[in-house]
CSV table of N, CA and C in Angstrom, one decimal:
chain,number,residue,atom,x,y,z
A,114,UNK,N,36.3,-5.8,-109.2
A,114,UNK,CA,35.0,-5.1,-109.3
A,114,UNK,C,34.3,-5.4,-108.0
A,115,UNK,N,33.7,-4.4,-107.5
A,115,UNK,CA,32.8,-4.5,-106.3
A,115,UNK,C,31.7,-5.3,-106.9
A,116,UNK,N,31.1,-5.9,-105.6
A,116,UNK,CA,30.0,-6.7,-105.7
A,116,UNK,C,28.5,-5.4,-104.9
A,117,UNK,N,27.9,-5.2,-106.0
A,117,UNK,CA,27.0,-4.1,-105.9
A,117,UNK,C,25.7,-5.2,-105.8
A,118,UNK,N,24.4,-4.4,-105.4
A,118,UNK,CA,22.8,-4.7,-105.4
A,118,UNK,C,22.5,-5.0,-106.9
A,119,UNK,N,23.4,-4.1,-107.7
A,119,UNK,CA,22.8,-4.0,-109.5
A,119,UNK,C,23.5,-5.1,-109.9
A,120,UNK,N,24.8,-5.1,-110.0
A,120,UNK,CA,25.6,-6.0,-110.4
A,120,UNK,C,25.7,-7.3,-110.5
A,121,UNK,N,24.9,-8.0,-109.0
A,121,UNK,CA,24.7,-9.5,-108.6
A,121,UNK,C,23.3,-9.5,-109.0
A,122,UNK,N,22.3,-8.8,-109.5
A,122,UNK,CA,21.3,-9.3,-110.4
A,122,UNK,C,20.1,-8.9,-109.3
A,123,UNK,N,20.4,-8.4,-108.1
A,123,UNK,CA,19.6,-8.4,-107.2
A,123,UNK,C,18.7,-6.6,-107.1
A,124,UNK,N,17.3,-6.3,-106.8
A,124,UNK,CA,17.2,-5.3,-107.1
A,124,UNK,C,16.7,-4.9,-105.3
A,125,UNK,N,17.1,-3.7,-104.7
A,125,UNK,CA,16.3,-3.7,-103.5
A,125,UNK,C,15.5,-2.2,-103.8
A,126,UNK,N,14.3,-2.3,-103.4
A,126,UNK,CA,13.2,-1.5,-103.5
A,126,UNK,C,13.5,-0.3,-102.8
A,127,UNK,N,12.8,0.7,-103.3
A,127,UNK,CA,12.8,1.7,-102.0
A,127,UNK,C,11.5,1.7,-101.2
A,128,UNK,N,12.0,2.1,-99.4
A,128,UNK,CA,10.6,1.9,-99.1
A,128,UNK,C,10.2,2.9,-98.8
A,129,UNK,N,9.3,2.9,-99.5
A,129,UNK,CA,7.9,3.8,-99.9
A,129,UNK,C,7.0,3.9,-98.8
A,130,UNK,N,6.5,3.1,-98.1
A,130,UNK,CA,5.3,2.7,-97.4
A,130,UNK,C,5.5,2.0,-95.9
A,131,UNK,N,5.3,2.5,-94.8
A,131,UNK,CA,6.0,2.1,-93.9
A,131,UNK,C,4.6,2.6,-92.5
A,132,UNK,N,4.8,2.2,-91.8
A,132,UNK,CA,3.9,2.2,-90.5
A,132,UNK,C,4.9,2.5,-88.9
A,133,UNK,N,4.4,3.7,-88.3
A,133,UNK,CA,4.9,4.0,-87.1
A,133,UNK,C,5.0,3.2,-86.3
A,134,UNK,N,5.2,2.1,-86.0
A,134,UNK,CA,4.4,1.1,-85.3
A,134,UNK,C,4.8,1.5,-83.6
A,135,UNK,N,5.8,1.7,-83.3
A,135,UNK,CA,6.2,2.0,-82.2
A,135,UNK,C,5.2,2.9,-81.4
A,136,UNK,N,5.0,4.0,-82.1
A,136,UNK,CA,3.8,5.3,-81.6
A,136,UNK,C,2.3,4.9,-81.9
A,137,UNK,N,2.2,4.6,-83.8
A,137,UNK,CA,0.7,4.6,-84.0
A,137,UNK,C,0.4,3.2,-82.7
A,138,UNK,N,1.2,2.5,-82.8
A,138,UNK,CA,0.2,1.0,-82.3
A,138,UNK,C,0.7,0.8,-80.7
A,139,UNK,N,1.9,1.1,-80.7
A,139,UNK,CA,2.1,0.7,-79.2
A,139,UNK,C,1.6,1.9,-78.2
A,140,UNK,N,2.5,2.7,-78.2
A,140,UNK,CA,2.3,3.8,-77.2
A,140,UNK,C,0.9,4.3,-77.4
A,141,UNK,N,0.2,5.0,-78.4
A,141,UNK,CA,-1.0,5.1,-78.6
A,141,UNK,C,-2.3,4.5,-78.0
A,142,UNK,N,-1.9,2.9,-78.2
A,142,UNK,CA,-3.1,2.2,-77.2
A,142,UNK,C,-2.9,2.3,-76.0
A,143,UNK,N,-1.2,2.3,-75.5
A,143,UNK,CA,-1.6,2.6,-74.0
A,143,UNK,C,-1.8,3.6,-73.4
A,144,UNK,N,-1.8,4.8,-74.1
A,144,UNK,CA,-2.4,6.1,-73.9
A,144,UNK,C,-3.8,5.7,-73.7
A,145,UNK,N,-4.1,5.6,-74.8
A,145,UNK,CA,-5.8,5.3,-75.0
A,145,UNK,C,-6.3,4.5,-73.8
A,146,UNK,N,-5.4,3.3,-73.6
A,146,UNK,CA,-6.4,2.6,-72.1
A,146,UNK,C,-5.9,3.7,-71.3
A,147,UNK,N,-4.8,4.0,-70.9
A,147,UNK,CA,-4.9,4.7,-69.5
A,147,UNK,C,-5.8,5.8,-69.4
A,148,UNK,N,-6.1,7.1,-70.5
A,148,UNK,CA,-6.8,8.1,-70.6
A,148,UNK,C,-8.1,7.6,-70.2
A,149,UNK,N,-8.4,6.7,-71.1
A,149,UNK,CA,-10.0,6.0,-70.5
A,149,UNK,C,-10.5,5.2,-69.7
A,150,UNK,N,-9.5,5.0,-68.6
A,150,UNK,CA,-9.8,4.6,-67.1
A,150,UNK,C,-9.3,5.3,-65.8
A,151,UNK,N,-8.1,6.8,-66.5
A,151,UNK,CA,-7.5,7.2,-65.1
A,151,UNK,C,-7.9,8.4,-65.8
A,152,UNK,N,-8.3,9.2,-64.2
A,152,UNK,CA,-8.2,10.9,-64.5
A,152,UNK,C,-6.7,11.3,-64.2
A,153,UNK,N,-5.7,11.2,-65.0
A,153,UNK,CA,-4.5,11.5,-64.5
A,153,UNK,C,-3.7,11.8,-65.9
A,154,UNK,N,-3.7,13.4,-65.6
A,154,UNK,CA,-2.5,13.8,-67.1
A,154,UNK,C,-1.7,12.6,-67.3
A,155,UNK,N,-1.5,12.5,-68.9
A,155,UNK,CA,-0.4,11.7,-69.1
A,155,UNK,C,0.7,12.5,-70.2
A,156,UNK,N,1.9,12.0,-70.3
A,156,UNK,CA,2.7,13.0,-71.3
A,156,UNK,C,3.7,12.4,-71.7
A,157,UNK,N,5.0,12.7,-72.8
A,157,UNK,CA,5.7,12.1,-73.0
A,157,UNK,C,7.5,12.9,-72.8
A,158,UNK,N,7.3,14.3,-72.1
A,158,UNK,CA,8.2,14.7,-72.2
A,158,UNK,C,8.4,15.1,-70.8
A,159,UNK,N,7.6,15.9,-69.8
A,159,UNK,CA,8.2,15.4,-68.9
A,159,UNK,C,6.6,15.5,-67.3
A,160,UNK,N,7.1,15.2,-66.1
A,160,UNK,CA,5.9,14.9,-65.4
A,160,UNK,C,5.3,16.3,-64.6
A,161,UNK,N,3.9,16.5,-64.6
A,161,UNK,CA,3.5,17.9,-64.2
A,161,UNK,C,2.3,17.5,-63.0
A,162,UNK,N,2.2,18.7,-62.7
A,162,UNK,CA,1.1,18.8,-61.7
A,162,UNK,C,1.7,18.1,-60.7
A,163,UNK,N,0.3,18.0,-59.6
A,163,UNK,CA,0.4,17.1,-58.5
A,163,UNK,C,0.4,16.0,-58.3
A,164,UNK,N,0.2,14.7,-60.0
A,164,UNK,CA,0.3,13.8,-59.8
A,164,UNK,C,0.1,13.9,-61.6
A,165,UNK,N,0.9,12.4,-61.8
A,165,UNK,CA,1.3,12.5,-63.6
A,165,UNK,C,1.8,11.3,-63.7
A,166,UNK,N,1.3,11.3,-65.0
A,166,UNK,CA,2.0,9.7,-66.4
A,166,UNK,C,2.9,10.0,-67.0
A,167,UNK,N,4.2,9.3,-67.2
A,167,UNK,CA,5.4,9.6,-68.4
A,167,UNK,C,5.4,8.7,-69.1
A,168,UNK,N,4.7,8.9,-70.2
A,168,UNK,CA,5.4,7.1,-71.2
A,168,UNK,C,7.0,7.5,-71.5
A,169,UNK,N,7.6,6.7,-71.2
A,169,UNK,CA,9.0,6.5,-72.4
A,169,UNK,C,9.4,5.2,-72.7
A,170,UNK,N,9.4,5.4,-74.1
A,170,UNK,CA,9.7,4.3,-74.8
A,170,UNK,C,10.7,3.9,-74.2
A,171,UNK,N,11.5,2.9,-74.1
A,171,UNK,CA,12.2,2.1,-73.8
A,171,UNK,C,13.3,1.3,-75.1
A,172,UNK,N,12.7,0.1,-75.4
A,172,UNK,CA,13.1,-0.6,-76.1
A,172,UNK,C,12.1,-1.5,-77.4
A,173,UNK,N,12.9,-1.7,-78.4
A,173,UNK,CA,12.4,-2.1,-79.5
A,173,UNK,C,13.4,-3.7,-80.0
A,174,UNK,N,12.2,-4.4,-79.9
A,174,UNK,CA,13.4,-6.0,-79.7
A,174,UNK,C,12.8,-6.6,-80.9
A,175,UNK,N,13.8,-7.6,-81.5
A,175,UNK,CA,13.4,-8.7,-82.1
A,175,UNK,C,12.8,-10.0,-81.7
A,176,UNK,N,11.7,-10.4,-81.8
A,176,UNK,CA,11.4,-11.5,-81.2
A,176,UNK,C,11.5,-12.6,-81.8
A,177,UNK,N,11.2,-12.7,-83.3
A,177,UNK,CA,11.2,-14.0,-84.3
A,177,UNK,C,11.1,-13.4,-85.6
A,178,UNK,N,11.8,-13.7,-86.6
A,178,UNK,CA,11.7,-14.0,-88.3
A,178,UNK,C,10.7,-14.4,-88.3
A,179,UNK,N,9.9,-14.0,-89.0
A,179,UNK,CA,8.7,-15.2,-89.4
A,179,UNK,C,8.5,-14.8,-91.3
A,180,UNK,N,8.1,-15.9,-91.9
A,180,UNK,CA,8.4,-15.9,-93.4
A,180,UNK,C,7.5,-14.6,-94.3
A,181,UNK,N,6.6,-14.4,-93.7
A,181,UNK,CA,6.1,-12.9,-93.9
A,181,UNK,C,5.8,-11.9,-93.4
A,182,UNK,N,7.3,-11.8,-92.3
A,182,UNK,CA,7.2,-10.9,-91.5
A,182,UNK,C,8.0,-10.7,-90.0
A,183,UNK,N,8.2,-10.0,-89.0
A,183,UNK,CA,8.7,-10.5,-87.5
A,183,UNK,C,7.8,-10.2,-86.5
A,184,UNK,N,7.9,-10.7,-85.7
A,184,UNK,CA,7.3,-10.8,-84.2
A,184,UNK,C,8.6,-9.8,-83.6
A,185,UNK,N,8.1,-8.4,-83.2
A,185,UNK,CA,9.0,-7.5,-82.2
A,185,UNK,C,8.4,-6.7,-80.8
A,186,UNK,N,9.1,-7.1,-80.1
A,186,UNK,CA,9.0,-6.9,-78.6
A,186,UNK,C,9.0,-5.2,-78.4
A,187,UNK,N,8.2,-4.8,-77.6
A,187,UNK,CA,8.2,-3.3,-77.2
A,187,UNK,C,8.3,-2.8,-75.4
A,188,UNK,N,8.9,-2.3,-75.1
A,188,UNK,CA,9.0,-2.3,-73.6
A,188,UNK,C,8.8,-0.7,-73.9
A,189,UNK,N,7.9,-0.3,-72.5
A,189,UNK,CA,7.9,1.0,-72.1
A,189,UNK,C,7.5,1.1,-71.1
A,190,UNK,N,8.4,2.5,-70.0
A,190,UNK,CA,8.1,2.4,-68.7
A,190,UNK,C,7.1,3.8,-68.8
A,191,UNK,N,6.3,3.3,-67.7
A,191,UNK,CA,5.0,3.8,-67.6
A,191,UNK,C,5.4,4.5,-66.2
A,192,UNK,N,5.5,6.0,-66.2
A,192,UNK,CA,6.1,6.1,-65.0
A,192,UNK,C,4.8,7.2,-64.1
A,193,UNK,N,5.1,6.4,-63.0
A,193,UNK,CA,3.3,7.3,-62.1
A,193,UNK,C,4.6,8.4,-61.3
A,194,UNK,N,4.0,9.4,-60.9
A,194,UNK,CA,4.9,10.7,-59.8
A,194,UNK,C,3.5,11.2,-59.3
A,195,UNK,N,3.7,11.4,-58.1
A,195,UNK,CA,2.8,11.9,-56.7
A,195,UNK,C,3.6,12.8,-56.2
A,196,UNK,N,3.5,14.0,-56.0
A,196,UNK,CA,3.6,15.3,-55.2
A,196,UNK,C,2.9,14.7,-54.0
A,197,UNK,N,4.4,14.5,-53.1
A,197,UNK,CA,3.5,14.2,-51.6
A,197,UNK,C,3.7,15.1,-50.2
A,198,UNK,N,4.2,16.0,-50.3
A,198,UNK,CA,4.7,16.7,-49.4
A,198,UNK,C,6.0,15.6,-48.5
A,199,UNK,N,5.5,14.6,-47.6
A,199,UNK,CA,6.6,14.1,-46.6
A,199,UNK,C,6.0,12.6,-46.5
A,200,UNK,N,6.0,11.7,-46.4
A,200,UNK,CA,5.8,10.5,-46.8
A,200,UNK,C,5.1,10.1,-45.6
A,201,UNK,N,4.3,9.1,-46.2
A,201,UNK,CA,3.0,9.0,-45.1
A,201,UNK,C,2.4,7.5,-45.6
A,202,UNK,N,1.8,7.2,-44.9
A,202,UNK,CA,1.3,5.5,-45.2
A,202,UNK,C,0.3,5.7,-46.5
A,203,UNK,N,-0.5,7.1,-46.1
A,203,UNK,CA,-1.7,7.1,-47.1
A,203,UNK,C,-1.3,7.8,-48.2
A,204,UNK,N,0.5,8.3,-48.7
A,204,UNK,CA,0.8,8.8,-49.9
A,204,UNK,C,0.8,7.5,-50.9
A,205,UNK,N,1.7,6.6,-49.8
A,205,UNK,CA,2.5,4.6,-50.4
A,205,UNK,C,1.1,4.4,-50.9
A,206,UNK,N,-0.2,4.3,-50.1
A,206,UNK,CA,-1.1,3.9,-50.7
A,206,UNK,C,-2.0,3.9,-52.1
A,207,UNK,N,-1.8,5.8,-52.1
A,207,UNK,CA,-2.5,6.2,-53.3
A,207,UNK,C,-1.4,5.7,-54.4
A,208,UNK,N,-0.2,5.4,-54.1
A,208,UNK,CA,0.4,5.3,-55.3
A,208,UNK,C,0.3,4.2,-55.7
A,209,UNK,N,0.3,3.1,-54.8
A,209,UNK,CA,0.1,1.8,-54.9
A,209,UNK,C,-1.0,1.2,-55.4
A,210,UNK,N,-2.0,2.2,-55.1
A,210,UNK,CA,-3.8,1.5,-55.6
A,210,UNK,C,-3.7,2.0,-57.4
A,211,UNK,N,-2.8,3.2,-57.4
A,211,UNK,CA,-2.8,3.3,-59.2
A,211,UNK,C,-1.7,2.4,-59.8
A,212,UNK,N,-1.0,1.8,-59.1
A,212,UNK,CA,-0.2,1.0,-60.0
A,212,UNK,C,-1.4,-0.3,-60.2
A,213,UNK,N,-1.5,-0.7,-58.8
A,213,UNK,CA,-2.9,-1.9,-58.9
A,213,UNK,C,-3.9,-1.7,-60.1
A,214,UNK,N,-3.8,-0.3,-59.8
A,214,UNK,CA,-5.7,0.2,-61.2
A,214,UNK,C,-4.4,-0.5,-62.7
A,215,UNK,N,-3.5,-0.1,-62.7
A,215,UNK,CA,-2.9,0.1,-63.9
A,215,UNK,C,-2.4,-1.3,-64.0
A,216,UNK,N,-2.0,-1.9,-63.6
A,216,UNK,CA,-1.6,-3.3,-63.4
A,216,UNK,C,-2.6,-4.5,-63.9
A,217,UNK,N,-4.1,-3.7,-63.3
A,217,UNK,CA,-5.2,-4.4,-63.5
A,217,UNK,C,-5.7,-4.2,-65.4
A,218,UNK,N,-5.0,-2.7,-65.4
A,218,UNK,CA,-5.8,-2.4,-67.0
A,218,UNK,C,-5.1,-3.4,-68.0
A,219,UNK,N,-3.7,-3.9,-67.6
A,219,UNK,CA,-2.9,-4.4,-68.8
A,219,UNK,C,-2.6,-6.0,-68.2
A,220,UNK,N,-3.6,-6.7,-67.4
A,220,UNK,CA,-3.5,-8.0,-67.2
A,220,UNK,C,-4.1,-8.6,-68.1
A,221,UNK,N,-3.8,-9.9,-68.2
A,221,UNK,CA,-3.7,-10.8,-69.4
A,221,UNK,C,-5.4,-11.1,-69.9
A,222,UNK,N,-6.1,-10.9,-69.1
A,222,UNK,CA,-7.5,-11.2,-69.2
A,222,UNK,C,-8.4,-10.0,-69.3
A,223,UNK,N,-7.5,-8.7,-69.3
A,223,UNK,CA,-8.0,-7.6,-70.0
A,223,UNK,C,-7.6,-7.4,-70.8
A,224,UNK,N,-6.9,-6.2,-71.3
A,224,UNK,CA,-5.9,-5.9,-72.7
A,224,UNK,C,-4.9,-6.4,-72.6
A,225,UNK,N,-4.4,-7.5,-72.2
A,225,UNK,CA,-3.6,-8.2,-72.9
A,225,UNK,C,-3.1,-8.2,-74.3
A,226,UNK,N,-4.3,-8.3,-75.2
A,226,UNK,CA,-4.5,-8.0,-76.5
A,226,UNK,C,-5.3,-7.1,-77.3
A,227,UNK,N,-4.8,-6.3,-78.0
A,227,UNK,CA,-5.3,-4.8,-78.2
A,227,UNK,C,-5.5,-5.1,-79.9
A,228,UNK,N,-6.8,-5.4,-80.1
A,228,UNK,CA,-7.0,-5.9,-81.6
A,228,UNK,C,-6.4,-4.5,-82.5
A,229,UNK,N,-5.6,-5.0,-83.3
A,229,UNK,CA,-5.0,-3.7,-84.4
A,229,UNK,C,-3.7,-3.3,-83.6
A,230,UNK,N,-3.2,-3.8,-82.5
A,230,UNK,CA,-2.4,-2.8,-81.5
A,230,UNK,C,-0.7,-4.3,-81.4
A,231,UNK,N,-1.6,-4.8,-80.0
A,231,UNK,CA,-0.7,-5.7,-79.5
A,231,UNK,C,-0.6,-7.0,-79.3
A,232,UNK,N,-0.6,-7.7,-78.4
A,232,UNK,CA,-0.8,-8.9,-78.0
A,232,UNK,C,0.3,-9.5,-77.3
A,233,UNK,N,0.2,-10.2,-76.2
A,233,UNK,CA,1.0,-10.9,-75.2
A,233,UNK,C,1.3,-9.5,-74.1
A,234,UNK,N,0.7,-8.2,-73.6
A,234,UNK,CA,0.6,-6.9,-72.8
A,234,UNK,C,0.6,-7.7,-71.8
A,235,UNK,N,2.2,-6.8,-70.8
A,235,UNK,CA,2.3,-7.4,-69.3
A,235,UNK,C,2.6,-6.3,-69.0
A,236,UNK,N,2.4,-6.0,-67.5
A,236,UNK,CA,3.7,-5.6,-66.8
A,236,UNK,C,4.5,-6.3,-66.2
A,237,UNK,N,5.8,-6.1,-66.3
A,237,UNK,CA,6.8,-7.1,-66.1
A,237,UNK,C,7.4,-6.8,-64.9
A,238,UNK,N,7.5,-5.3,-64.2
A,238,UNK,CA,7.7,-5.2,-63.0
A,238,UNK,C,7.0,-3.5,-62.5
A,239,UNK,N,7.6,-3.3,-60.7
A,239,UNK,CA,7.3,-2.2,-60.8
A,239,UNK,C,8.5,-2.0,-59.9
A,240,UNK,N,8.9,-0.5,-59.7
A,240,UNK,CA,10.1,0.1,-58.9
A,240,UNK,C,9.2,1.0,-58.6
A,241,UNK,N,9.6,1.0,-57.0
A,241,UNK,CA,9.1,2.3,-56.2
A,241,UNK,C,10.4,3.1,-56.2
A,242,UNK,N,10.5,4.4,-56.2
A,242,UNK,CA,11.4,5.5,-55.5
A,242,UNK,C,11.1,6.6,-55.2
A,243,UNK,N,12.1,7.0,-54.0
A,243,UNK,CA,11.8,8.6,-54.0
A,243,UNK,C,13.6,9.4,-54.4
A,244,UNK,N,13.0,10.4,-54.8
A,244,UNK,CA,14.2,10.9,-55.4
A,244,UNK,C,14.7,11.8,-54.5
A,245,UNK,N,15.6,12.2,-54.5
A,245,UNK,CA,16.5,13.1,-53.3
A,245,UNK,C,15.6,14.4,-53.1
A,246,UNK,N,14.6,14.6,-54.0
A,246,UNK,CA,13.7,15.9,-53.5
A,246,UNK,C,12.8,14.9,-53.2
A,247,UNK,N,12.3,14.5,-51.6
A,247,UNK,CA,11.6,13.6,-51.0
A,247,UNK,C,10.3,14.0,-50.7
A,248,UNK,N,9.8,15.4,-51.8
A,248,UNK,CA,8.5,15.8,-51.7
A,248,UNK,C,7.5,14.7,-53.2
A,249,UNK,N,8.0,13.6,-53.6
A,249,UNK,CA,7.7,13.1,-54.2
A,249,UNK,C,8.0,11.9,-54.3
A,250,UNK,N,7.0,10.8,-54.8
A,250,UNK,CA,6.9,9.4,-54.9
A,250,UNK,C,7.1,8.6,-56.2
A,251,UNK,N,7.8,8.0,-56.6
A,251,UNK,CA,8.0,7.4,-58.1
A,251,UNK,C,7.1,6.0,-58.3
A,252,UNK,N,6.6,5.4,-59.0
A,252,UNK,CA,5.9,4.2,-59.1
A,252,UNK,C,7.0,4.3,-61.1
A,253,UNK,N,7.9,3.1,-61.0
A,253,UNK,CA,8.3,2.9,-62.1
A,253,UNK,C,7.7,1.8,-63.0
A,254,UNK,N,6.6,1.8,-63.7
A,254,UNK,CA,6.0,0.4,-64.2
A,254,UNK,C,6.4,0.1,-65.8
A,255,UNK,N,6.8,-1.4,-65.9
A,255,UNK,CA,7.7,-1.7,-66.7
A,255,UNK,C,6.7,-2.5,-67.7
A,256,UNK,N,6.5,-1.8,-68.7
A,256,UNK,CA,5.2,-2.9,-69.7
A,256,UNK,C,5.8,-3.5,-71.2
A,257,UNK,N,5.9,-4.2,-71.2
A,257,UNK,CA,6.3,-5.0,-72.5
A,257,UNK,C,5.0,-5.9,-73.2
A,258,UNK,N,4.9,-6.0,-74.5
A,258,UNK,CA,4.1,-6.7,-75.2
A,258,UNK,C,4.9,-6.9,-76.9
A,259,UNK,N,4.1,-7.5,-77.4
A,259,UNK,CA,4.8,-7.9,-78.7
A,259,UNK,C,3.4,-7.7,-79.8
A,260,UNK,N,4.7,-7.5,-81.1
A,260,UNK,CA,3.5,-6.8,-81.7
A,260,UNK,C,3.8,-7.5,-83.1
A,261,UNK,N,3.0,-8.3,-84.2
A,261,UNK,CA,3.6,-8.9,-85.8
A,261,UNK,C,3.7,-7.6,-86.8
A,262,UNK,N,4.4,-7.6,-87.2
A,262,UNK,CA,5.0,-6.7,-88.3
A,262,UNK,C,5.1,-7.7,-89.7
A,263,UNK,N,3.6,-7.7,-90.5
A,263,UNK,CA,4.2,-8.2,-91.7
A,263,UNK,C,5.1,-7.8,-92.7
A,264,UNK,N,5.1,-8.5,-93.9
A,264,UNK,CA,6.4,-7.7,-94.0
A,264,UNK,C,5.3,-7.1,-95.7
């Protein structure tokens, strides 16, 4: 005889009741901060205009068991794109002063901690590129924070 959930005396619930957490709490607040300090479309599907925000989720990690609940890690890259015609000191600039703006929104002594949201918000790195159509600049910014999931 198989060893079943019914059989070994054990019952597992259906779950009923559950939280987006990835979109409602992560992505969502950093929409929210960016919208409410940059004039600069943001989107999730793909980059527009003359200058644009891409969130893509990334990754969803386990950080710790905890007895009523886990601690899990969220990374997403926060991607800036500038329409720049041919590259110029004062293109590297503008892209660099919004990584700085953006750098500055999610340091540890600002939203680091996003009451209802997150807590421990970094950016962990940034990657410049240009892509083989060299009428454009990439700023790749790499944000991870951790978020408690009771249970």
């Amino acid at each position: 005889m198989a060893l079943t959930w019914a059989n070994a005396g054990m019952t597992f619930g259906s779950v009923t009741t559950y939280e987006n957490v990835a979109y409602d709490k992560i992505i969502d607040g950093i929409i929210t901060i960016l919208a409410d300090n940059l004039k600069i479309p943001i989107t999730m599907d793909t980059h527009r205009g003359n200058h644009s925000i891409l969130i893509v989720p990334e990754s969803d990690d386990i950080n710790s068991v905890l007895v009523a609940g886990q601690l899990r890690d969220y990374t997403i890259l926060i991607s800036y794109e500038l329409n720049i015609g041919t590259m110029s000191e004062n293109s590297f600039k503008q892209v660099s002063n919004t990584v700085e703006k953006i750098k500055r929104l999610f340091a540890p002594d600002k939203n680091a901690t996003v009451t209802d949201y997150w807590f421990g918000g970094r950016v962990e790195s940034v990657t410049y590129e240009r892509p083989e159509d060299e009428s454009k600049i990439l700023a790749l910014i790499t944000f991870t924070c951790t978020y408690m999931e009771a249970s």
